[in-house]
Coordinates of C-alpha atoms and ligand atoms in Angstrom, one line a residue:
X12 CA -21.0 -58.2 -25.4
X13 CA -19.0 -58.1 -29.0
X14 CA -22.2 -58.4 -30.2
X15 CA -23.8 -55.0 -29.1
X16 CA -24.8 -53.3 -31.9
X17 CA -22.0 -51.1 -32.8
X18 CA -21.3 -48.5 -30.5
X19 CA -19.0 -46.3 -28.9
X20 CA -18.7 -47.4 -25.0
X21 CA -20.4 -50.0 -23.2
X22 CA -20.4 -51.6 -19.6
X23 CA -20.4 -55.1 -18.8
X24 CA -21.9 -54.3 -15.8
X25 CA -25.6 -52.8 -15.9
X26 CA -24.4 -50.6 -12.9
X27 CA -21.0 -49.3 -14.0
X28 CA -20.0 -45.9 -14.1
X29 CA -17.7 -44.5 -17.1
X30 CA -14.9 -44.1 -14.3
X31 CA -15.2 -47.7 -13.7
X32 CA -12.4 -50.1 -15.0
X33 CA -15.4 -52.6 -16.3
X34 CA -16.2 -50.1 -18.9
X35 CA -15.0 -51.7 -22.2
X36 CA -14.8 -49.6 -25.1
X37 CA -15.4 -50.9 -28.8
X38 CA -13.7 -49.3 -31.5
X39 CA -15.7 -49.0 -34.5
X40 CA -14.5 -46.9 -37.4
X41 CA -17.4 -47.6 -39.7
X42 CA -20.6 -46.9 -40.9
X43 CA -20.7 -43.7 -40.2
X44 CA -19.5 -43.4 -36.3
X45 CA -18.8 -40.8 -34.7
X46 CA -15.2 -42.4 -32.7
X47 CA -12.8 -39.9 -32.2
X48 CA -9.2 -40.2 -30.6
X49 CA -10.2 -39.1 -27.6
X50 CA -12.6 -42.1 -27.4
X51 CA -9.5 -44.4 -27.9
X52 CA -6.8 -42.2 -25.3
X53 CA -9.7 -42.4 -22.6
X54 CA -10.5 -46.0 -23.0
X55 CA -10.0 -48.3 -20.3
X56 CA -10.0 -51.0 -22.4
X57 CA -9.9 -51.6 -25.9
X58 CA -11.6 -54.3 -28.3
X59 CA -11.3 -53.7 -31.6
X60 CA -12.8 -56.0 -34.2
X61 CA -11.4 -54.7 -37.2
X62 CA -14.3 -54.7 -40.1
X63 CA -13.8 -55.2 -43.9
X64 CA -10.8 -55.2 -45.7
X65 CA -7.5 -53.7 -45.1
X66 CA -7.0 -50.7 -47.0
X67 CA -10.5 -49.2 -46.1
X68 CA -10.0 -49.5 -42.1
X69 CA -6.2 -48.2 -42.7
X70 CA -8.0 -44.6 -45.0
X71 CA -10.5 -44.0 -42.0
X72 CA -8.2 -44.4 -39.3
X73 CA -6.2 -42.2 -40.7
X74 CA -8.5 -39.9 -42.0
X75 CA -9.6 -39.8 -38.6
X76 CA -6.6 -39.5 -36.6
X77 CA -7.4 -42.9 -34.9
X78 CA -4.2 -44.5 -36.0
X79 CA -1.9 -42.4 -34.0
X80 CA -4.3 -42.6 -31.1
X81 CA -4.6 -46.6 -31.1
X82 CA -1.0 -46.9 -32.1
X83 CA -0.2 -44.7 -28.4
X84 CA -2.4 -46.7 -26.7
X85 CA -1.0 -50.0 -27.7
X86 CA 2.7 -49.1 -26.8
X87 CA 1.5 -47.5 -23.4
X88 CA 0.8 -51.4 -22.9
X89 CA -2.9 -50.4 -22.1
X90 CA -5.7 -53.4 -22.3
X91 CA -6.3 -54.4 -25.6
X92 CA -7.8 -57.1 -28.1
X93 CA -7.7 -56.8 -31.6
X94 CA -9.9 -59.4 -33.7
X95 CA -8.9 -60.6 -37.1
X96 CA -8.3 -57.4 -39.3
X97 CA -8.2 -55.5 -35.5
X98 CA -4.7 -58.0 -35.8
X99 CA -3.5 -57.9 -39.0
X100 CA -3.6 -53.8 -38.7
X101 CA -1.4 -53.6 -36.1
X102 CA 1.5 -55.4 -38.6
X103 CA 3.7 -53.4 -41.2
X104 CA 1.4 -53.5 -44.5
X105 CA -0.6 -55.8 -46.2
X106 CA -0.9 -57.0 -49.8
X107 CA -4.8 -56.6 -49.6
X108 CA -5.7 -54.4 -52.6
X109 CA -1.9 -52.5 -52.2
X110 CA 0.5 -52.7 -50.4
X111 CA -1.0 -50.5 -47.8
X112 CA 0.7 -49.3 -45.2
X113 CA -0.6 -50.7 -41.5
X114 CA 0.1 -49.3 -38.0
X115 CA 3.3 -50.9 -37.6
X116 CA 3.3 -52.5 -34.6
X117 CA 4.1 -55.9 -35.2
X118 CA 6.9 -56.1 -37.7
X119 CA 5.9 -58.0 -41.1
X120 CA 3.7 -58.2 -44.4
X121 CA 0.3 -59.3 -44.1
X122 CA 0.0 -61.5 -47.5
X123 CA -2.6 -63.9 -48.8
X124 CA -2.6 -67.3 -48.4
X125 CA -1.7 -69.4 -51.7
X126 CA -4.3 -71.1 -53.2
X127 CA -1.6 -73.0 -55.1
X128 CA -1.2 -75.4 -52.4
X129 CA -4.4 -76.9 -52.8
X130 CA -5.9 -74.8 -49.6
X131 CA -9.4 -72.9 -50.8
X132 CA -9.2 -69.2 -50.0
X133 CA -10.2 -67.5 -48.1
X134 CA -9.8 -69.3 -45.5
X135 CA -13.0 -70.0 -43.6
X136 CA -13.4 -72.7 -41.1
X137 CA -12.7 -74.0 -37.9
X138 CA -9.2 -75.0 -36.9
X139 CA -7.0 -75.9 -33.8
X140 CA -4.3 -73.6 -32.9
X141 CA -0.9 -74.4 -31.7
X142 CA 0.1 -72.1 -28.1
X143 CA 3.6 -70.9 -28.5
X144 CA 3.8 -68.9 -25.2
X145 CA 1.0 -68.1 -22.9
X146 CA -1.2 -66.0 -23.7
X147 CA -3.2 -65.6 -20.9
X148 CA -6.6 -65.6 -22.9
X149 CA -6.5 -68.0 -25.3
X150 CA -6.0 -70.9 -21.9
X151 CA -9.4 -71.1 -21.2
X152 CA -10.5 -72.1 -25.2
X153 CA -13.0 -75.4 -24.0
X154 CA -13.3 -76.2 -28.0
X155 CA -10.0 -77.4 -29.8
X156 CA -11.3 -75.5 -32.7
X157 CA -11.7 -71.6 -33.2
X158 CA -13.4 -70.2 -36.1
X159 CA -11.1 -68.3 -39.3
X160 CA -12.6 -65.9 -41.5
X161 CA -10.1 -64.4 -43.7
X162 CA -7.9 -64.3 -47.1
X163 CA -5.1 -62.8 -45.8
X164 CA -2.5 -63.8 -43.0
X165 CA 0.6 -62.9 -40.6
X166 CA 3.5 -65.2 -41.2
X167 CA 5.7 -66.0 -38.2
X168 CA 9.4 -64.5 -38.6
X169 CA 12.5 -64.1 -36.3
X170 CA 11.5 -60.1 -36.3
X171 CA 8.1 -60.7 -35.2
X172 CA 8.5 -63.7 -33.0
X173 CA 8.5 -62.0 -29.6
X174 CA 4.8 -61.3 -30.3
X175 CA 3.5 -64.6 -31.5
X176 CA 1.3 -66.5 -28.7
X177 CA 0.0 -68.9 -31.2
X178 CA -0.2 -70.3 -34.7
X179 CA -2.2 -72.5 -37.2
X180 CA -1.8 -74.4 -40.3
X181 CA -3.8 -73.7 -43.3
X182 CA -1.4 -74.6 -46.8
X183 CA 0.8 -71.6 -44.8
X184 CA 1.8 -71.8 -40.7
X185 CA 0.1 -68.6 -40.0
X186 CA 0.1 -66.5 -36.7
X187 CA -3.2 -66.8 -35.3
X188 CA -2.6 -64.5 -32.3
X189 CA -0.1 -61.8 -30.5
X190 CA 0.1 -61.0 -27.4
X191 CA 2.5 -58.9 -25.7
X192 CA 1.9 -57.6 -22.0
X193 CA -1.5 -56.1 -22.3
X194 CA -2.0 -56.4 -25.8
X195 CA -3.9 -59.1 -27.5
X196 CA -5.0 -59.7 -30.8
X197 CA -6.3 -62.7 -32.8
X198 CA -6.7 -63.3 -36.5
X199 CA -9.5 -65.8 -35.4
X200 CA -13.3 -65.1 -34.3
X201 CA -13.2 -65.6 -30.4
X202 CA -16.9 -64.1 -30.3
X203 CA -17.8 -66.6 -32.7
X204 CA -15.9 -69.7 -32.0
X205 CA -18.7 -71.1 -30.1
X206 CA -18.0 -73.8 -27.5
X207 CA -20.2 -74.1 -24.0
X208 CA -19.9 -70.5 -23.5
X209 CA -20.5 -68.4 -21.3
X210 CA -20.0 -65.4 -18.6
X211 CA -22.3 -67.5 -16.6
X212 CA -20.6 -70.8 -17.0
X213 CA -17.0 -68.7 -16.3
X214 CA -19.0 -67.3 -13.5
X215 CA -20.0 -70.7 -11.9
X216 CA -17.2 -72.7 -12.8
X217 CA -15.3 -70.2 -10.2
X218 CA -17.6 -69.5 -7.9
X219 CA -17.5 -66.0 -8.1
X220 CA -19.8 -63.4 -6.8
X221 CA -20.3 -60.1 -9.0
X222 CA -17.7 -58.6 -7.5
X223 CA -14.9 -61.1 -8.0
X224 CA -16.6 -62.2 -11.4
X225 CA -15.9 -58.7 -12.3
X226 CA -12.0 -58.7 -11.5
X227 CA -12.2 -61.8 -13.2
X228 CA -13.4 -59.9 -16.4
X229 CA -10.3 -57.2 -15.9
X230 CA -7.7 -59.6 -15.1
X231 CA -8.5 -61.7 -18.2
X232 CA -9.3 -59.2 -20.7
X233 CA -12.6 -59.9 -21.2
X234 CA -12.5 -62.1 -24.4
X235 CA -12.0 -65.3 -22.4
X236 CA -15.0 -64.9 -21.0
X237 CA -16.5 -66.0 -24.5
X238 CA -15.0 -69.5 -23.9
X239 CA -16.4 -72.7 -22.6
X240 CA -17.6 -73.5 -19.0
X241 CA -15.2 -76.6 -19.1
X242 CA -13.4 -77.7 -15.7
X243 CA -9.7 -76.9 -14.8
X244 CA -9.1 -80.4 -15.6
X245 CA -10.8 -80.8 -18.6
X246 CA -9.0 -77.2 -20.0
X247 CA -5.8 -78.3 -18.7
X248 CA -6.6 -81.6 -21.5
X249 CA -7.7 -79.3 -24.2
X250 CA -5.1 -77.1 -24.1
X251 CA -2.3 -79.9 -23.7
X252 CA -3.5 -81.7 -26.8
X253 CA -3.4 -78.6 -29.0
X254 CA 0.8 -78.4 -27.9
X255 CA 0.6 -82.1 -28.9
X256 CA -2.0 -82.4 -31.8
X257 CA -2.4 -79.4 -33.8
X258 CA -5.7 -80.6 -36.1
X259 CA -5.9 -79.0 -40.0
X260 CA -9.4 -78.1 -40.7
X261 CA -12.8 -78.8 -39.8
X262 CA -15.6 -79.9 -42.3
X263 CA -18.6 -78.0 -41.2
X264 CA -22.2 -78.6 -40.7
X265 CA -24.7 -75.8 -41.1
X266 CA -28.6 -75.3 -40.2
X267 CA -30.2 -73.3 -43.4
X268 CA -33.1 -71.5 -42.4
X269 CA -35.7 -70.0 -45.1
X270 CA -37.6 -67.3 -44.2
X271 CA -40.4 -65.6 -45.0
X272 CA -43.7 -63.7 -44.3
X273 CA -46.7 -66.1 -44.2
X274 CA -50.1 -65.1 -45.1
X275 CA -51.0 -63.8 -42.2
X276 CA -48.0 -61.8 -42.0
X277 CA -45.8 -63.6 -39.6
X278 CA -42.0 -64.1 -40.1
X279 CA -42.0 -68.0 -40.1
X280 CA -39.5 -70.9 -41.0
X281 CA -40.6 -72.2 -44.2
X282 CA -39.2 -75.4 -46.4
X283 CA -40.2 -76.2 -49.7
X284 CA -39.8 -79.2 -51.5
X285 CA -38.1 -78.5 -54.7
X286 CA -39.0 -74.4 -53.6
X287 CA -42.7 -75.0 -53.6
X288 CA -43.2 -74.3 -50.1
X289 CA -46.9 -74.1 -49.9
X290 CA -48.8 -77.2 -48.4
X291 CA -50.5 -79.3 -50.7
X292 CA -54.0 -78.6 -49.3
X293 CA -56.9 -76.3 -50.1
X294 CA -55.5 -73.6 -48.3
X295 CA -52.4 -74.0 -50.1
X296 CA -50.9 -72.3 -47.1
X297 CA -47.0 -71.5 -46.5
X298 CA -45.7 -74.0 -44.8
X299 CA -44.7 -73.5 -40.9
X300 CA -41.7 -75.2 -39.3
X301 CA -41.4 -72.6 -36.3
X302 CA -39.8 -69.1 -35.2
X303 CA -36.5 -68.2 -36.9
X304 CA -35.5 -66.9 -33.7
X305 CA -36.0 -69.9 -31.8
X306 CA -34.9 -72.3 -34.1
X307 CA -31.3 -70.6 -34.7
X308 CA -30.7 -70.5 -31.2
X309 CA -31.6 -73.9 -31.0
X310 CA -29.2 -75.2 -34.2
X311 CA -26.5 -73.3 -31.7
X312 CA -27.3 -75.4 -28.9
X313 CA -27.4 -78.3 -30.8
X314 CA -23.3 -77.5 -32.5
X315 CA -24.1 -76.1 -36.1
X316 CA -21.1 -74.4 -36.8
X317 CA -23.2 -71.8 -38.9
X318 CA -26.7 -70.7 -39.6
X319 CA -28.0 -69.3 -42.4
X320 CA -31.0 -67.3 -43.0
X321 CA -32.0 -66.7 -46.4
X322 CA -35.0 -64.4 -47.3
X323 CA -36.7 -66.6 -49.7
X324 CA -38.7 -63.6 -51.0
X325 CA -36.5 -61.0 -50.8
X326 CA -36.3 -61.0 -54.7
X327 CA -39.7 -58.8 -54.6
X328 CA -39.6 -57.2 -51.3
X329 CA -37.1 -54.6 -50.6
X330 CA -35.0 -56.1 -47.4
X331 CA -34.7 -52.6 -46.0
X332 CA -38.3 -52.2 -45.8
X333 CA -38.5 -55.7 -43.8
X334 CA -37.9 -54.7 -40.6
X335 CA -38.7 -57.9 -39.0
X336 CA -35.9 -59.7 -40.9
X337 CA -33.2 -57.3 -39.6
X338 CA -34.7 -57.8 -36.2
X339 CA -34.6 -61.3 -36.6
X340 CA -30.8 -61.4 -37.2
X341 CA -30.6 -58.9 -34.2
X342 CA -32.0 -61.5 -31.4
X343 CA -30.3 -64.4 -33.3
X344 CA -27.0 -62.7 -33.1
X345 CA -27.1 -62.6 -29.1
X346 CA -27.7 -66.0 -28.6
X347 CA -25.7 -67.5 -31.8
X348 CA -22.3 -67.4 -31.2
X349 CA -21.1 -68.8 -34.8
X350 CA -21.6 -66.9 -37.9
X351 CA -24.5 -65.8 -39.3
X352 CA -24.9 -65.9 -42.9
X353 CA -27.8 -64.0 -44.5
X354 CA -29.1 -63.9 -47.9
X355 CA -32.1 -62.9 -49.9
X356 CA -32.9 -59.2 -51.8
X357 CA -29.4 -57.9 -52.2
X358 CA -29.0 -55.5 -55.0
X359 CA -29.6 -52.2 -55.8
X360 CA -33.0 -50.5 -55.3
X361 CA -35.5 -47.6 -55.9
X362 CA -38.0 -47.3 -53.5
X363 CA -41.7 -45.9 -53.9
X364 CA -40.5 -42.2 -52.9
X365 CA -37.6 -42.5 -55.6
X366 CA -35.0 -43.4 -53.2
X367 CA -32.1 -45.2 -54.3
X368 CA -30.5 -47.4 -52.0
X369 CA -27.2 -49.1 -53.2
X370 CA -27.1 -53.1 -52.6
X371 CA -23.6 -52.0 -50.3
X372 CA -26.2 -50.2 -48.0
X373 CA -28.3 -53.2 -47.7
X374 CA -25.4 -55.3 -47.0
X375 CA -24.4 -52.8 -44.5
X376 CA -27.4 -52.8 -42.4
X377 CA -27.8 -57.0 -42.7
X378 CA -23.9 -56.4 -41.5
X379 CA -24.8 -54.2 -38.4
X380 CA -28.0 -56.3 -37.6
X381 CA -25.1 -59.2 -36.7
X382 CA -24.7 -60.9 -40.0
X383 CA -21.2 -62.2 -40.4
X384 CA -21.7 -62.6 -43.9
X385 CA -24.2 -61.9 -46.7
X386 CA -25.1 -63.5 -49.8
X387 CA -26.4 -62.9 -53.3
X388 CA -28.1 -64.8 -55.0
X389 CA -30.4 -63.4 -58.3
X390 CA -28.0 -60.7 -58.5
X391 CA -24.9 -62.3 -59.4
X392 CA -26.1 -64.4 -61.6
X393 CA -27.3 -60.8 -63.3
X394 CA -23.6 -59.8 -62.6
X395 CA -22.0 -63.1 -63.8
X396 CA -24.0 -62.5 -67.2
X397 CA -23.0 -59.2 -68.0
X398 CA -19.0 -60.1 -67.0
X399 CA -18.8 -63.2 -69.3
X400 CA -20.9 -61.5 -72.1
X401 CA -18.4 -58.1 -71.6
X402 CA -15.4 -59.5 -70.1
X403 CA -15.2 -56.3 -68.5
X404 CA -15.2 -56.4 -64.4
X405 CA -16.9 -53.2 -63.7
X406 CA -16.6 -53.1 -60.1
X407 CA -20.6 -51.7 -59.9
X408 CA -22.3 -55.3 -59.4
X409 CA -23.4 -55.8 -55.9
X410 CA -21.0 -58.6 -55.4
X411 CA -18.0 -56.4 -56.3
X412 CA -19.0 -53.7 -54.3
X413 CA -19.4 -55.5 -51.0
X414 CA -16.5 -57.9 -51.3
X415 CA -14.4 -54.4 -52.4
X416 CA -15.5 -53.0 -48.9
X417 CA -16.2 -55.7 -46.4
X418 CA -13.3 -58.4 -48.1
X419 CA -14.6 -61.3 -49.9
X420 CA -14.3 -63.7 -47.0
X421 CA -17.8 -61.6 -46.4
X422 CA -19.7 -62.5 -49.6
X423 CA -21.0 -66.0 -50.6
X424 CA -23.3 -66.1 -53.5
X425 CA -25.7 -68.7 -53.6
X426 CA -26.3 -70.8 -56.7
X427 CA -30.1 -72.4 -57.3
X428 CA -29.4 -74.7 -60.5
X429 CA -31.7 -76.8 -61.8
X430 CA -30.7 -80.1 -64.1
X431 CA -31.1 -80.3 -67.6
X432 CA -30.9 -83.8 -69.3
X433 CA -28.8 -84.3 -72.5
X434 CA -28.2 -87.1 -74.4
X435 CA -25.5 -85.3 -76.1
X436 CA -23.0 -82.9 -74.2
X437 CA -22.5 -80.8 -77.6
X438 CA -26.5 -79.8 -77.3
X439 CA -25.4 -77.2 -75.3
X440 CA -22.8 -74.3 -74.7
X441 CA -22.7 -74.6 -71.0
X442 CA -20.8 -77.3 -68.8
X443 CA -22.4 -80.9 -68.8
X444 CA -21.6 -84.0 -66.8
X445 CA -22.2 -87.7 -67.6
X446 CA -24.6 -87.8 -64.6
X447 CA -24.7 -90.9 -62.2
X448 CA -28.3 -91.4 -62.9
X449 CA -29.6 -91.6 -65.9
X450 CA -32.3 -89.1 -67.0
X451 CA -36.2 -90.1 -67.6
X452 CA -35.4 -90.9 -70.5
X453 CA -32.1 -92.7 -70.5
X454 CA -30.0 -89.4 -71.2
X455 CA -26.7 -89.8 -69.6
X456 CA -25.6 -85.9 -69.2
X457 CA -27.1 -83.3 -67.8
X458 CA -26.0 -79.7 -67.4
X459 CA -27.1 -77.0 -64.4
X460 CA -29.2 -74.1 -65.5
X461 CA -28.7 -71.5 -63.1
X462 CA -32.1 -69.8 -61.8
X463 CA -33.4 -66.7 -60.4
X464 CA -35.8 -65.1 -58.1
X465 CA -36.5 -68.3 -55.7
X466 CA -36.0 -70.9 -58.9
X467 CA -39.0 -69.0 -60.7
X468 CA -37.0 -68.1 -63.9
X469 CA -34.1 -70.1 -65.9
X470 CA -31.2 -68.2 -67.0
X471 CA -29.0 -68.8 -70.0
X472 CA -25.9 -69.4 -67.6
X473 CA -24.7 -72.8 -66.3
X474 CA -24.0 -73.3 -62.4
X475 CA -20.0 -74.0 -63.5
X476 CA -19.6 -70.6 -65.8
X477 CA -21.4 -68.7 -63.0
X478 CA -18.7 -70.6 -60.0
X479 CA -16.0 -69.4 -62.0
X480 CA -17.4 -66.2 -63.3
X481 CA -18.4 -65.0 -59.7
X482 CA -15.1 -66.1 -58.4
X483 CA -13.0 -63.4 -60.4
X484 CA -16.0 -60.9 -59.4
X485 CA -14.6 -61.8 -55.4
X486 CA -16.9 -64.3 -54.0
X487 CA -15.6 -65.5 -51.2
X488 CA -17.7 -69.1 -51.1
X489 CA -20.4 -70.7 -52.9
X490 CA -24.2 -72.0 -51.4
X491 CA -24.8 -74.6 -54.5
X492 CA -28.3 -75.6 -53.9
X493 CA -29.8 -77.6 -56.6
X494 CA -33.5 -77.8 -56.9
X495 CA -34.3 -81.1 -58.0
X496 CA -32.9 -82.4 -55.0
X497 CA -34.4 -79.6 -52.4
X498 CA -36.8 -81.3 -49.9
X499 CA -36.1 -84.6 -51.2
X500 CA -34.0 -86.6 -48.4
X501 CA -32.0 -88.8 -51.2
X502 CA -29.0 -86.8 -50.6
X503 CA -26.8 -84.5 -52.4
X504 CA -26.3 -84.2 -56.1
X505 CA -22.7 -85.7 -56.2
X506 CA -22.4 -84.7 -59.4
X507 CA -22.8 -81.3 -59.6
X508 CA -20.9 -80.9 -56.4
X509 CA -17.8 -82.5 -57.5
X510 CA -18.4 -80.3 -60.9
X511 CA -18.4 -77.1 -58.8
X512 CA -16.1 -77.9 -55.9
X513 CA -13.5 -79.1 -58.1
X514 CA -13.5 -76.3 -60.6
X515 CA -13.0 -73.1 -58.4
X516 CA -10.9 -72.9 -55.3
X517 CA -13.2 -70.9 -52.9
X518 CA -15.1 -73.0 -50.4
X519 CA -18.1 -74.9 -52.1
X520 CA -21.3 -75.5 -49.2
X521 CA -23.1 -78.5 -50.3
X522 CA -26.7 -77.7 -49.8
X523 CA -30.5 -79.7 -51.6
X524 CA -31.4 -83.3 -50.2
X525 CA -29.9 -84.0 -47.1
X526 CA -32.0 -87.0 -45.5
X527 CA -29.8 -89.2 -43.2
X528 CA -26.3 -89.2 -41.3
X529 CA -25.0 -91.3 -44.4
X530 CA -25.5 -88.7 -47.0
X531 CA -23.1 -86.2 -45.2
X532 CA -20.1 -88.5 -45.2
X533 CA -21.2 -89.2 -49.0
X534 CA -20.3 -85.2 -50.0
X535 CA -17.7 -84.9 -47.9
X536 CA -15.7 -88.1 -49.0
X537 CA -16.7 -87.9 -53.1
X538 CA -16.4 -83.9 -53.4
X539 CA -14.3 -81.3 -52.5
X540 CA -17.5 -79.5 -50.6
X541 CA -15.7 -77.8 -47.1
X542 CA -19.7 -77.9 -45.5
X543 CA -22.8 -79.6 -45.8
X544 CA -25.7 -77.8 -45.5
X545 CA -29.5 -78.7 -44.4
X546 CA -32.6 -77.8 -43.6
X547 CA -35.7 -80.2 -43.4
X548 CA -34.7 -82.9 -41.8
X549 CA -33.4 -80.7 -39.0
X550 CA -36.7 -78.7 -38.9
X551 CA -38.6 -81.7 -38.9
X552 CA -36.0 -82.9 -35.9
X553 CA -35.4 -86.3 -38.4
X554 CA -32.0 -85.9 -38.0
X555 CA -30.3 -84.2 -35.2
X556 CA -27.0 -82.2 -35.8
X557 CA -24.7 -83.8 -33.1
X558 CA -25.9 -87.8 -34.9
X559 CA -24.6 -85.7 -38.1
X560 CA -21.5 -84.8 -36.2
X561 CA -20.9 -87.8 -34.4
X562 CA -21.4 -90.0 -37.4
X563 CA -18.8 -88.0 -39.3
X564 CA -16.3 -88.6 -36.4
X565 CA -16.9 -92.4 -36.7
X566 CA -16.2 -91.6 -40.2
X567 CA -12.8 -90.4 -39.8
X568 CA -13.8 -87.2 -41.0
X569 CA -13.1 -84.1 -39.0
X570 CA -15.8 -82.4 -36.8
X571 CA -16.1 -79.6 -34.1
X572 CA -17.8 -81.5 -31.6
Ligands
1PR23 O1 -32.4 -63.6 -55.3 O2 -30.6 -62.8 -53.9 O3 -32.8 -62.8 -53.3 O4 -32.0 -64.6 -52.8 C1 -33.1 -65.6 -52.7 C2 -32.2 -66.6 -51.8 O5 -33.3 -67.4 -51.5 C3 -31.3 -67.7 -52.6 O6 -30.3 -68.1 -52.0 C4 -32.1 -69.0 -53.2 O7 -31.0 -70.1 -52.8 C5 -33.1 -69.0 -51.7 N1 -34.2 -69.2 -52.0 C6 -35.7 -68.8 -52.6 N2 -36.6 -69.3 -52.7 C7 -36.7 -70.6 -52.3 C8 -37.2 -71.2 -52.0 O8 -37.0 -72.4 -51.7 N3 -38.7 -71.3 -52.6 N4 -34.3 -71.4 -50.5 C9 -35.2 -70.4 -51.8 C10 -33.9 -71.9 -51.5 C11 -32.7 -73.6 -51.1 C12 -31.7 -74.2 -49.8 C13 -32.2 -75.3 -48.4 C14 -31.4 -76.5 -49.5 C15 -31.6 -77.3 -48.2 N5 -33.7 -73.1 -50.6 O9 -31.5 -73.1 -48.9 O10 -32.2 -74.9 -47.5 O11 -32.1 -76.5 -50.1 O12 -33.2 -77.9 -48.0 P1 -33.1 -79.6 -47.3 O13 -32.2 -80.0 -46.6 O14 -34.0 -79.5 -46.9 O15 -32.7 -80.5 -48.7 P2 -32.1 -63.7 -53.8

C-alpha cells in the first residue's frame, strides 16, 4: 500500500468505505498535492512518509496549515506512522540547512551524522536495530536488518527516552524508532526493508479470514503487514537476537538493469561489453536480456539489496517523453520492496515546443513513479568541471538542486571512467595510481578519465577529481563503473575503487566486472566500497545473488540474508 501513487486517501480493502476504520490516509504534502488540514483531522489512521529535506518539508507543512493539524492529531493519540523524515519532523528542530524548527512533539535536535568517526554519510544501508521497549509494530520484523537512508538522526536523551522504542548504531547510537500509545515513527524504511513480506504471508500465518485480517491490520497499525511471514517461533528468536546481538552494517549486493529501447521500439534490459550493447552479428541488434519489470521482481525475490535501472540512452532521449521507462518504475515498485535507483537523462531540457523542463522536474517525476534515488551521469560531469574551474557553487546544477530538495541521500552520481595508462604520473594533472596490472606497454600508472554520453566522449577530468567535486556539490553516493572492466567478468577494478572510496566520505558502490563470487569478497576486503553492483552474471544466471551472499557470509562479511 505504501507504494501507491501519492494519494490522499486509500483503502486496504477494495470494499471499504470512507467511514470504514481500515481507510488509511497517506499524507503527501509535496508535488502540488492538494491535501488540507481537514484531511488530517478526519483521518482514521495516518501514514506520514515525509519526503525530502527537513526545511522545505516544514515550510510546506506550515504554509498549508498541516503542521498544526498534525500536532493535534498526534496529541489526540490517534493511529499514526511516521517514516524517515516523518519521524524527524516530530522533534524540536533539525540542523539540516538550519537550525529549522520542527513540530516540537519530541524533545531533541535532529543532527547530522559525524563522518569524522569513520562512518560514511549519508548512512545508506541495512542495519540491525536494538529494541528498547515493546513497539508493537517492530515485533514482526522478519529480517534482522532494516533499510536506512539518511544523513541526519536524533540522539537518545533523558528528555526523549520515554518515546524511544529502538535504537541503532552507526558511529553514533541513534533513535531508530519511537512509540507512544498509537503514535509510531521509524527512521528506517519498512516499505523498503524487504523481508519475506507480505500481506498474504501474514494472512496465511495467522489463518485469518478477511474480517479478522482487517482487524489484524487495524490492531497492528498497518506497517507490520509489510514484514515477514516467519513463524512465531522464528519471530521470537529474531527479536531476541536483536536484543542480544545488535549487528553492524551489512554490505549490499545490487542488481543493475541497463535499459533501452531496441530497434523494434521495445524497452528491454541489455548489457554491454565495455559499453557496447550491440551483438557482433550481421544484424548488429541490441542485446536483449529480458524485460525490466520481470527481472527487477526476480532480483528482489533472489535477495538483491537494491535494484538500479539505468536508462542508458537517456542522454539523448528526454526521460519525460519516455513514458515506458516511467511505467517500468511504477510496475517494478509494486513488486520490489527494496530501494530502487533510476538514472539516465537527468538534466534540464527544452522540448521541441520550447517548453523548458528543469532537472528537478525530471527527478520529481522519477520519484513519483517509484524511484527512491536518482542517479546523474553526464550532467554531474559538466557540473563538476564548472565547479572546479570557477570554485563557485552556483546551486543551479541538477545535482545541487535535486539534493537540496530531496536530500543528498537521494542523489547518486554515476561515474563512467576509462583507464588511461601512463609511464609517469606527472604526465597529467589528474590523480593517478600505480596499477596492479601494468598496461600493454608496461606502463605502471594510470589515471581514470571521466566520460559522458554513455562512454562516447572523454572529458578533461579524472574520476578522483570528479568524485571529490560531486561530494562537495551534494552527491550522497557514488556509483563507480569502469568501462574497461564492464561485462568482462574478470573482477572489479580494485585500484580504481580503492582510489575513490578512500577519497570521499560518501558511500561508494563498486561496479563493472563481477564474474564470480570471489570478486565480491575481494572488493569488500580490499577497498572501502559499501556495496557491489553486478549485471551480466545475474542476467545470464551464471551466479545467483543468493550464492554471492552465502559466499560473503562464509568469508565473514556481513550481509542481509
Ligand atoms: O549520462 O545521466 O544520461 O546517465 C546515463 C547512465 O547510463 C549512466 O549511469 C551510465 O553509466 C549508464 N550507461 C550509459 N551507457 C551505458 C552502456 O553500457 N552503453 N551503462 C551505460 C553503464 C554500466 C553498469 C553495468 C556495470 C556492471 N553500465 O551499469 O551495469 O558495468 O556490469 P557487469 O556486472 O556486467 O560488468 P546520464
